[in-house]
Short mmCIF file of C-alpha atoms in Angstrom, two decimals:
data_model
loop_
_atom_site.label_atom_id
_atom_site.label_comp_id
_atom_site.label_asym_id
_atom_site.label_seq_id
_atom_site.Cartn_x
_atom_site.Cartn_y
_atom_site.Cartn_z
CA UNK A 167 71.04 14.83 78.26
CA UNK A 168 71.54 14.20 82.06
CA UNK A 169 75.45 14.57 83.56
CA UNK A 170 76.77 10.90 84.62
CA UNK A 171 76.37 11.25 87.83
CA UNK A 172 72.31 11.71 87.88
CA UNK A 173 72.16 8.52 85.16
CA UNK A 174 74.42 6.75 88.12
CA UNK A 175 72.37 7.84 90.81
CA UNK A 176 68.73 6.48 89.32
CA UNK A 177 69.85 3.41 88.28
CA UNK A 178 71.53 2.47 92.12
CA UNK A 179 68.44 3.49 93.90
CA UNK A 180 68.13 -0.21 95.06
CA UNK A 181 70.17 -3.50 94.11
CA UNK A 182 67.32 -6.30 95.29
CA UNK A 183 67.67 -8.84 92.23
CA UNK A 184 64.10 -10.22 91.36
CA UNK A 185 63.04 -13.55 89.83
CA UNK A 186 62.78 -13.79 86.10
CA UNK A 187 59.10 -14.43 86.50
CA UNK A 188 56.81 -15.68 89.23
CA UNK A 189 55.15 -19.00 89.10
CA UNK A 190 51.62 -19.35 87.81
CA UNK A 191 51.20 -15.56 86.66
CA UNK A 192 50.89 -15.04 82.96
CA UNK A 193 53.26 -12.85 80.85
CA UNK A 194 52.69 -8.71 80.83
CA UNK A 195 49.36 -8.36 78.35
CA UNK A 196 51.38 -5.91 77.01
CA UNK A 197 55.10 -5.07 76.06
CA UNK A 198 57.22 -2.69 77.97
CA UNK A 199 60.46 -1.80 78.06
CA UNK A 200 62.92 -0.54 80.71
CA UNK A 201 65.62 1.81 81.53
CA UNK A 202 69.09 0.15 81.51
CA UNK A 203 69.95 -1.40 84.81
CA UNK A 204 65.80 -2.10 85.70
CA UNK A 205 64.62 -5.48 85.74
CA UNK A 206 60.44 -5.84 86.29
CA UNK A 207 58.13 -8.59 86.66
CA UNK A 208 54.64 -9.19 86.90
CA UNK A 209 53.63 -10.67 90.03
CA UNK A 210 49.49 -10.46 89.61
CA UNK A 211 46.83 -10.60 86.77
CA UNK A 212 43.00 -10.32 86.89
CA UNK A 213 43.04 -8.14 89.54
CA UNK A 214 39.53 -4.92 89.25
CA UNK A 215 40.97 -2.06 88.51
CA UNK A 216 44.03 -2.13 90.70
CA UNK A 217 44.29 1.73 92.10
CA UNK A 218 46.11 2.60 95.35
CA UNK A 219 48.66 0.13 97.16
CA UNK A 220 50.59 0.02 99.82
CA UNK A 221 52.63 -2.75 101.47
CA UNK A 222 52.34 -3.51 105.19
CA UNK A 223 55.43 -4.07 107.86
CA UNK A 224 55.28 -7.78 107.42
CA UNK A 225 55.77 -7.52 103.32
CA UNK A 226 51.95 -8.11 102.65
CA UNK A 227 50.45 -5.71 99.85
CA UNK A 228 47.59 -4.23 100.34
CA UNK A 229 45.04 -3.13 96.95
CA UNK A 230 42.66 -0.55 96.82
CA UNK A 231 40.28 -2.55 93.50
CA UNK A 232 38.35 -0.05 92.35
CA UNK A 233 34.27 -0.89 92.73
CA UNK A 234 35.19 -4.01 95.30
CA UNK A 235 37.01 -3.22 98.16
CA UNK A 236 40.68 -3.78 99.31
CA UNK A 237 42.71 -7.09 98.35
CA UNK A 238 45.28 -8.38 100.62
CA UNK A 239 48.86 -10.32 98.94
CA UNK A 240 51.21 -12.30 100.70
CA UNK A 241 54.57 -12.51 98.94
CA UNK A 242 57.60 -15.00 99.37
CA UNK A 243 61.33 -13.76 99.58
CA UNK A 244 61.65 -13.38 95.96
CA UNK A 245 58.76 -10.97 96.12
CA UNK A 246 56.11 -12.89 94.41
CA UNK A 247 52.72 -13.39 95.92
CA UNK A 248 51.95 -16.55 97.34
CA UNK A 249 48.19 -16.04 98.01
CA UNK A 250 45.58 -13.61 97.98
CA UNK A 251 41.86 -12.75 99.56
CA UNK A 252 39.28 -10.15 99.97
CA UNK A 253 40.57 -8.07 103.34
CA UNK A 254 37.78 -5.77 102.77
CA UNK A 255 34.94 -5.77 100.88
CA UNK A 256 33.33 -2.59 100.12
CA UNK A 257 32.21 -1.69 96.76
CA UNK A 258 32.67 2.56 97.14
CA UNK A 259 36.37 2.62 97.63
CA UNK A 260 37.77 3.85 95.04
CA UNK A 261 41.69 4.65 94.98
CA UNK A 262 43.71 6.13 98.49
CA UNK A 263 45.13 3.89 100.46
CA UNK A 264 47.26 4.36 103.76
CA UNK A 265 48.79 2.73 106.71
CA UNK A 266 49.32 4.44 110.13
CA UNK A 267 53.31 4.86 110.82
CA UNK A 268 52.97 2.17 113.08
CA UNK A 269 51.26 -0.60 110.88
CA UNK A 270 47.92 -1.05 113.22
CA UNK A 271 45.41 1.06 111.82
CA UNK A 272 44.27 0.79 108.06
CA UNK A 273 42.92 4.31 106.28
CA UNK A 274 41.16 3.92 102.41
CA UNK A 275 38.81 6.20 100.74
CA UNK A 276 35.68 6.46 99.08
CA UNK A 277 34.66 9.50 96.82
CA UNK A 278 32.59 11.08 99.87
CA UNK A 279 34.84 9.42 102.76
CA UNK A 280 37.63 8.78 104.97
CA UNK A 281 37.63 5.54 106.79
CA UNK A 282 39.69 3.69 109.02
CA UNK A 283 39.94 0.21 110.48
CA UNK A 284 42.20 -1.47 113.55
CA UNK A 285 44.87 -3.45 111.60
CA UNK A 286 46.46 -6.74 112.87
CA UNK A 287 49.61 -7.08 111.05
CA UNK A 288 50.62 -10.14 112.61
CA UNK A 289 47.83 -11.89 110.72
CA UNK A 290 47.04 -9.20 108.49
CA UNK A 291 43.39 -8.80 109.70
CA UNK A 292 40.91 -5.82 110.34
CA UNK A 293 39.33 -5.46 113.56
CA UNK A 294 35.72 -4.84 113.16
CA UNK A 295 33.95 -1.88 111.15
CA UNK A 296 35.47 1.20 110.01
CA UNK A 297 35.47 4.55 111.79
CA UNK A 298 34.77 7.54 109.76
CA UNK A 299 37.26 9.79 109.85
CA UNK A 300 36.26 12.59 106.81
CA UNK A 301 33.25 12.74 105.53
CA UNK A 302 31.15 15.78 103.28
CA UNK A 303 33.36 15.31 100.39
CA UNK A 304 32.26 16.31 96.78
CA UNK A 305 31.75 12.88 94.60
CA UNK A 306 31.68 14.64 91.34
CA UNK A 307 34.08 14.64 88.34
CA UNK A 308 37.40 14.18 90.22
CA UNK A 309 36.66 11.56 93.09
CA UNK A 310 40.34 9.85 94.17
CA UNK A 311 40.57 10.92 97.71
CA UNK A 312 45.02 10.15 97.70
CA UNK A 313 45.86 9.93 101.67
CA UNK A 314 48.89 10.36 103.54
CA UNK A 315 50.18 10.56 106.76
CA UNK A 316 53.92 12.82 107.77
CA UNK A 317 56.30 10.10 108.92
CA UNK A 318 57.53 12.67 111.68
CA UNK A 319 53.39 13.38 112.86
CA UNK A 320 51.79 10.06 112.68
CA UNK A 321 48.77 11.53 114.22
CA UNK A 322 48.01 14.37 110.73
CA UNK A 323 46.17 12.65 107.87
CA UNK A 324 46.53 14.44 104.38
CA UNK A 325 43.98 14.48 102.36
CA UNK A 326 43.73 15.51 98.86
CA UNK A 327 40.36 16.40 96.82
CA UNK A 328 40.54 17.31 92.83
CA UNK A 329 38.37 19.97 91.32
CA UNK A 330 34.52 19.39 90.85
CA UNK A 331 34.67 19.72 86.76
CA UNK A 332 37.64 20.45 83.87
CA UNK A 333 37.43 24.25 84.79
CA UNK A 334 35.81 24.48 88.25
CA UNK A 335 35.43 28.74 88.89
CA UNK A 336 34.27 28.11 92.21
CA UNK A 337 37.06 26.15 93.68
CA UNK A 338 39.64 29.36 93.24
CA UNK A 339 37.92 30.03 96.60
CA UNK A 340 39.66 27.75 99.43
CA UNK A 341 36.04 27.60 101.21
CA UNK A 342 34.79 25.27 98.39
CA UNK A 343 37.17 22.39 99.74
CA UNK A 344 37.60 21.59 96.51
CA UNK A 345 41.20 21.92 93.95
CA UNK A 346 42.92 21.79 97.52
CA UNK A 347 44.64 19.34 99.99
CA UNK A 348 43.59 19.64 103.30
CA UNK A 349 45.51 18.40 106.68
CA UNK A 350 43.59 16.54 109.43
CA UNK A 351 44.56 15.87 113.21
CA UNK A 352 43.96 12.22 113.47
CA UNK A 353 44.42 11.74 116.78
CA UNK A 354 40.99 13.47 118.03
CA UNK A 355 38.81 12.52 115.43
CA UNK A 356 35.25 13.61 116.27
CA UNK A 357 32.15 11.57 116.05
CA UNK A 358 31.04 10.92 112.64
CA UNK A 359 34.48 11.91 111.42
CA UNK A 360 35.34 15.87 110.31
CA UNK A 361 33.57 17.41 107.97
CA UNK A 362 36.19 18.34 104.98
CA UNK A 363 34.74 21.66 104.00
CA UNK A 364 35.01 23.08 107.25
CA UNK A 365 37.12 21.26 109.32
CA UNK A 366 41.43 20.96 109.18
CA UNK A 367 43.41 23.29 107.83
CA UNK A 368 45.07 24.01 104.35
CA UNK A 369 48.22 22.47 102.82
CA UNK A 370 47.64 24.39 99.96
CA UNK A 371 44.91 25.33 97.17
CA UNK A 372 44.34 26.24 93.59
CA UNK A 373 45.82 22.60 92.72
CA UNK A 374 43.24 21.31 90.49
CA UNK A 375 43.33 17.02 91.10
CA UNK A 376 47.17 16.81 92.99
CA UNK A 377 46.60 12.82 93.22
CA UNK A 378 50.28 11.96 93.86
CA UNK A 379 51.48 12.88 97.34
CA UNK A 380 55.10 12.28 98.69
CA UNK A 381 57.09 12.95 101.48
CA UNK A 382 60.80 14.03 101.29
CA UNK A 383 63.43 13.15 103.35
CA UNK A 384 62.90 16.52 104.97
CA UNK A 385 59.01 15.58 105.60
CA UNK A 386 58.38 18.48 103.07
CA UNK A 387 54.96 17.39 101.04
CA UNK A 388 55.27 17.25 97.27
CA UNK A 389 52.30 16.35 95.09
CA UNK A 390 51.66 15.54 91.24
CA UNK A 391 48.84 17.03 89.13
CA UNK A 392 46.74 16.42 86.58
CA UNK A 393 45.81 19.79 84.81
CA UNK A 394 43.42 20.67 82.55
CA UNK A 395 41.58 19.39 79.42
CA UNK A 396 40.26 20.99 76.13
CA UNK A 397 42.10 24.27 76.66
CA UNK A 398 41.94 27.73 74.14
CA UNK A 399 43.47 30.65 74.60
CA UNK A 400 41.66 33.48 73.75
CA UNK A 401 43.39 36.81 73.13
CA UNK A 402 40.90 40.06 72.20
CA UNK A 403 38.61 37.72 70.84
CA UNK A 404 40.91 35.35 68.86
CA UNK A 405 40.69 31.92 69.96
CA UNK A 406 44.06 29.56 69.40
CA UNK A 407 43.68 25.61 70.31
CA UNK A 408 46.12 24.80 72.80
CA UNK A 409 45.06 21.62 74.39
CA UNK A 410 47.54 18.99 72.19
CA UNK A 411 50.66 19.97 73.87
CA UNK A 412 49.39 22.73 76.93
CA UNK A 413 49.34 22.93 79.71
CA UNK A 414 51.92 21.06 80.99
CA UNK A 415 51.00 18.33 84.12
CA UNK A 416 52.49 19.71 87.56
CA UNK A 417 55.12 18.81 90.03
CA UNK A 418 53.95 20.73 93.38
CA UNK A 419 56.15 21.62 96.62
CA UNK A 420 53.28 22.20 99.11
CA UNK A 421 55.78 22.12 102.49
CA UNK A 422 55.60 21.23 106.01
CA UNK A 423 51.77 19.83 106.41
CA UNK A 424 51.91 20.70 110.28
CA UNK A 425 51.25 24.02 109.45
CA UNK A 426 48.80 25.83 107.48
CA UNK A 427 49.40 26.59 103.94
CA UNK A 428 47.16 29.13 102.28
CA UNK A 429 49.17 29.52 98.75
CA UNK A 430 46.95 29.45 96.03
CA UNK A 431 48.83 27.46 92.98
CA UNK A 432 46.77 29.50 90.01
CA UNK A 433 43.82 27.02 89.11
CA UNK A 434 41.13 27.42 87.74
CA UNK A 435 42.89 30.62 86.54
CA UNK A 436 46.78 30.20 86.00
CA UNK A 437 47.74 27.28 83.38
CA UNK A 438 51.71 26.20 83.09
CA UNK A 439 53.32 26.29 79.65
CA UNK A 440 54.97 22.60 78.51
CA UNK A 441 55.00 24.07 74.80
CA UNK A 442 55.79 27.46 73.89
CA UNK A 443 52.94 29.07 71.82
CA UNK A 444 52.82 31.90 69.73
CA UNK A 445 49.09 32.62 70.65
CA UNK A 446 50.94 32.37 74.43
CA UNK A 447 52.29 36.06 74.68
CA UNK A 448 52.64 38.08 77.11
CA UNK A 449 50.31 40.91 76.87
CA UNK A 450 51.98 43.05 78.60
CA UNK A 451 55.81 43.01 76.90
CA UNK A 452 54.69 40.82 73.84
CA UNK A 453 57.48 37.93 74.57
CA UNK A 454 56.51 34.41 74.12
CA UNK A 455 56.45 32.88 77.68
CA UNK A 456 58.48 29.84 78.35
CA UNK A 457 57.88 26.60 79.32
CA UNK A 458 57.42 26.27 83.33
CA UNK A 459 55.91 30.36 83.14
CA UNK A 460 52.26 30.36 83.89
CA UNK A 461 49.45 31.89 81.89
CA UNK A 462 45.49 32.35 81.61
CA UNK A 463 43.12 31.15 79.02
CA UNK A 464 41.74 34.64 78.82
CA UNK A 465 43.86 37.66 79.58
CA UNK A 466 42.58 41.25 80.44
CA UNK A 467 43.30 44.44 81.46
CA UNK A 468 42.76 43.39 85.25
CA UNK A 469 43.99 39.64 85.11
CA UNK A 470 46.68 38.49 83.09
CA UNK A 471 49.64 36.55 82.44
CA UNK A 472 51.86 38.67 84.37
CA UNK A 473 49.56 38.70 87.36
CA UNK A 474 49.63 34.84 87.50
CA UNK A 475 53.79 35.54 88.19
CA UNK A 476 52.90 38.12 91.04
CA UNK A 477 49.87 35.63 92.84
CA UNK A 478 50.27 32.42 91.67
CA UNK A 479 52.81 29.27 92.83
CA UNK A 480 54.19 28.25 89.91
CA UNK A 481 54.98 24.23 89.97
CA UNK A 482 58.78 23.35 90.66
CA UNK A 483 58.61 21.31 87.62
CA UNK A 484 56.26 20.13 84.48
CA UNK A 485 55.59 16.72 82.78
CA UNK A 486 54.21 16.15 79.16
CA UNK A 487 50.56 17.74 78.63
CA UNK A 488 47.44 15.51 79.61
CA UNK A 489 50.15 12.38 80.40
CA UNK A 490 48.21 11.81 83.73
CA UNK A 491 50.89 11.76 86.96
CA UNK A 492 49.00 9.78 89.71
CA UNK A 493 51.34 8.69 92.22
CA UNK A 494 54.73 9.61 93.41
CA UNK A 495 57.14 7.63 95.75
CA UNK A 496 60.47 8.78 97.08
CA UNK A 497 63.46 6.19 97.39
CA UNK A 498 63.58 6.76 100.76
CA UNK A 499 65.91 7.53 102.81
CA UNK A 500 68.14 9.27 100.18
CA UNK A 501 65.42 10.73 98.32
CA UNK A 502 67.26 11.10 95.03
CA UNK A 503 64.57 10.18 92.69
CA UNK A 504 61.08 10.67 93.58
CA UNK A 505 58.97 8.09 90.90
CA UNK A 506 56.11 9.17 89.43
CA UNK A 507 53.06 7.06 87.55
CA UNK A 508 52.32 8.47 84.43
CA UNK A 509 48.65 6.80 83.94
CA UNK A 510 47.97 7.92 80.04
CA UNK A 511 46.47 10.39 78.26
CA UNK A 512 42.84 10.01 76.59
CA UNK A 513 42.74 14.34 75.21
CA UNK A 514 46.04 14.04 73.03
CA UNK A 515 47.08 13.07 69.37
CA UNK A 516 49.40 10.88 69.14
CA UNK A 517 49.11 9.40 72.85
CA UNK A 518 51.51 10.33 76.06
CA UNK A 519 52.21 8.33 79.10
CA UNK A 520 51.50 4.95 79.79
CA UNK A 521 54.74 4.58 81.75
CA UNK A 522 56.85 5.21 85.11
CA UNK A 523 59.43 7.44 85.69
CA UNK A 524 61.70 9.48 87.67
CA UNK A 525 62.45 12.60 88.39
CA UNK A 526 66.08 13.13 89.50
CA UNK A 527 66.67 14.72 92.91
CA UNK A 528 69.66 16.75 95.00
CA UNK A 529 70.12 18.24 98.28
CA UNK A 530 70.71 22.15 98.49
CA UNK A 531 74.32 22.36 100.03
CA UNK A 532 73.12 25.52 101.75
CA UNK A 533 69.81 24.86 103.77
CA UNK A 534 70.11 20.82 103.39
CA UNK A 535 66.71 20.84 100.91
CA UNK A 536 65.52 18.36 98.32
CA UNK A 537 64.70 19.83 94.63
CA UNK A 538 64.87 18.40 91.20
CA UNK A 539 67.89 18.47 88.90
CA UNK A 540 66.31 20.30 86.29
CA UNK A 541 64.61 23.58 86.69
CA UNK A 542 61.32 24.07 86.31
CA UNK A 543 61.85 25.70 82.71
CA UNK A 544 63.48 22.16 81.52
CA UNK A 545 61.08 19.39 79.56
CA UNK A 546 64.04 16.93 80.30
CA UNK A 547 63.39 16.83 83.74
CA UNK A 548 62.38 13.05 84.12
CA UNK A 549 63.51 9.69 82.90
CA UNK A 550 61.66 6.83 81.46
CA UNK A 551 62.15 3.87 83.75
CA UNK A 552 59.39 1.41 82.86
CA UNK A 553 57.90 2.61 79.11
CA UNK A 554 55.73 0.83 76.16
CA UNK A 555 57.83 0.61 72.77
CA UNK A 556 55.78 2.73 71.06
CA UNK A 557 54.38 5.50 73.40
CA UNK A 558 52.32 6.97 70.00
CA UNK A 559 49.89 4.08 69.93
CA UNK A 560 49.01 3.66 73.25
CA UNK A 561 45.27 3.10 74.89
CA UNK A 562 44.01 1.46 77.66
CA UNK A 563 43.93 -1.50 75.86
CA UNK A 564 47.03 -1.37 73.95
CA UNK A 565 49.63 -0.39 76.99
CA UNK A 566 49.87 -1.06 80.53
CA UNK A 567 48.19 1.97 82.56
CA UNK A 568 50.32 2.47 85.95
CA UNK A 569 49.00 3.82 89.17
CA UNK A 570 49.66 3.17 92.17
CA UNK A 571 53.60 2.37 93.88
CA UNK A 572 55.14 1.27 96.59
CA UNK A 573 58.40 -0.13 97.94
CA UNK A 574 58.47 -2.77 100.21
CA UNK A 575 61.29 -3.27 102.85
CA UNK A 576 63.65 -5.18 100.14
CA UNK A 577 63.82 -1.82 98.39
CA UNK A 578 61.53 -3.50 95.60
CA UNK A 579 59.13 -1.06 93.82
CA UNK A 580 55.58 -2.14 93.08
CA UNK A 581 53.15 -0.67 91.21
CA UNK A 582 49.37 -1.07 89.82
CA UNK A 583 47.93 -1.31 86.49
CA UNK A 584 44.42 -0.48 86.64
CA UNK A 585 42.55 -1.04 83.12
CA UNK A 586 45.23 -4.71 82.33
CA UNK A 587 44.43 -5.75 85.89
CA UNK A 588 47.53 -6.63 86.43
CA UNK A 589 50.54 -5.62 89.35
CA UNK A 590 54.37 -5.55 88.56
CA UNK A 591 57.29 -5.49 90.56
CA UNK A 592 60.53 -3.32 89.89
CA UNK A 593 64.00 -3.35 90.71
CA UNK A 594 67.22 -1.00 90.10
CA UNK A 595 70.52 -2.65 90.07
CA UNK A 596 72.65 -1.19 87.78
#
């Protein structure tokens, strides 16, 4: 259980009371609950696949819908949208979503692409086509493109790109440009855009689809990922099933962005324990590893569990096997929770995710850092803040499926629900 003051701090993250409901908008499709202190209400329905949002400087929101373009929302002073239109129609982009630091330029993403458009916010218009800014990305298996930008270095783009299949060998090598987020200079962009494979420089690899990307209050770059499916270990020829409850989804600390980061984070290879197995021992001392310990699918005499401790970055922290993390927002500018959207799991009996939470953070007294609470050996390291009533017999058309968050300037949280069409509002107030 978490100490009184953690409980305290989540549930005072913002005090912005919100409207009971919002005129004209239908109830939730389906029931949720909330963490004591939350109130939430659905301010859209009927939206296509609502992915990546984010909200502009004059309180607009902004909708990646994935297969049609980008929807633009004004909202009222209760938060609740007041009208809606196509901004951008275009039927490739798929999920990422940015705005410059200073609210004038416009960056989404298709599977393949970066682009970018002039952005009026004063009437919430785009100024003509796109540039390209990346281009030559993979569009197989794993296609959200998340994007980011440092709020200290407006002019770096981050740019994240998941693995090309569930266990893709090739991408343990950073050339691929795949399992890897890559940093881009924004400011100089060359004609036709950068090429991702060769061009920018690494904020880290081995990370096989980190789709959630957040900013601390230090500008250090954290990132949420979705590992692997289908997974048996395999020990002298004796093969266990693991994949129910292993390996566990990732929280990532990748660092400062303005420099290169060449760390591999063990995939395709190195796997992170959420249940302790008793096929899962160490071949080298025969202990059963732990959860938050990584290990391989295959061990041998030249690569094994221990080597993943000696090579590998472990994750600071684990969620629930195949429960889906896909985007994480800092309440800014403490930075004591960092909220994460668990999307849902589709490889798991009985179901996981289908909710929101947070993940609890603190300052290091010593060198002023943010980490979580809980160490990366706990499984109690997150809360449920938004949550169906019965988790067990979720699908996407049983439970709401959240994806994408933001907070507009009102300290109000919003967030996506792709497969129920649908977009909610959230609020804290103890």
């Amino acid at each position: 259980m978490w100490p009184a003051l953690v409980i305290t701090a989540l549930l005072f993250v913002f005090g912005h009371a919100i409207p009971p409901s919002c005129p004209d908008v239908p109830p939730a499709r389906y029931p949720f609950e909330l963490a004591s202190g939350w109130t939430a209400v659905k301010v859209a329905d009927g939206l296509t696949m609502p992915r990546g949002l984010v909200v502009d400087n004059r309180g607009r929101l902004l909708i990646v819908e994935r297969g049609s373009g980008i929807s633009q929302h004004t909202v009222d002073i209760n938060g609740c949208i007041t009208s809606s239109r196509t901004l951008v129609s275009m039927s490739s982009l798929n999920h990422g979503i940015y705005l410059g630091i200073d609210g004038l330029t416009l960056y989404a993403s298709s599977p393949s692409t970066v682009l970018r458009w002039a952005y009026n916010p004063e009437n919430g218009s785009t100024n003509g086509p796109p540039d390209i800014v990346v281009s030559g990305m993979a569009s197989e298996d794993h296609v959200t493109r998340t994007l980011i930008i440092p709020p200290h270095r407006p002019e770096l783009l981050v740019v994240s790109h998941g693995s090309g299949s569930n266990i893709d060998y090739a991408s343990s090598e950073s050339t691929t440009a795949r399992a890897i987020v890559k940093v881009f200079n924004i400011s100089i962009v060359p004609n036709g855009g950068y090429d991702y494979s060769r061009d920018g420089w690494n904020a880290g690899y081995g990370l096989r689809n980190e789709v959630g990307l957040a900013f601390d209050g230090n500008n250090m770059l954290w990132g949420v990922e979705n590992s692997a499916d289908d997974l048996t270990r395999n020990v002298n020829g004796t093969l266990t099933d693991i994949h129910n409850d292993n390996p566990a989804e990732e929280l990532n600390f990748l660092g400062d962005v303005t420099v290169p980061n060449d760390a591999w984070y063990g995939y395709p290879t190195c796997f992170t324990i959420w249940d302790p197995d008793a096929s899962i021992v160490s071949t080298t001392d025969a202990h059963e590893l732990d959860v938050g310990q990584q290990f391989v699918l295959a061990p041998n005499e030249t690569f094994n569990d221990n080597t993943c401790a000696h090579v590998s970055i472990p994750p600071r922290l684990g969620f629930q096997a195949h429960t889906a993390p896909l985007d994480a927002k800092f309440d800014a500018p403490k930075c004591e929770n960092l909220f994460v959207t668990l999307h849902g799991s589709w490889d798991r009996n009985p179901p996981v995710g289908y909710k929101l939470v947070a993940v609890p953070f603190t300052r290091v007294v010593q060198d002023g850092s943010y980490v979580p609470v809980a160490p990366a050996s706990s499984r109690n390291g997150y809360v449920d803040v938004f949550y169906p009533p019965n988790e067990g017999k979720c699908s996407a058309t049983t439970c709401a499926r959240p994806v994408g968050l933001d907070f507009d300037a009102a300290g109000r949280l919003y967030m996506t629900s792709d497969t129920s069409g649908e977009i909610f509002m959230l609020s804290g107030s103890g």
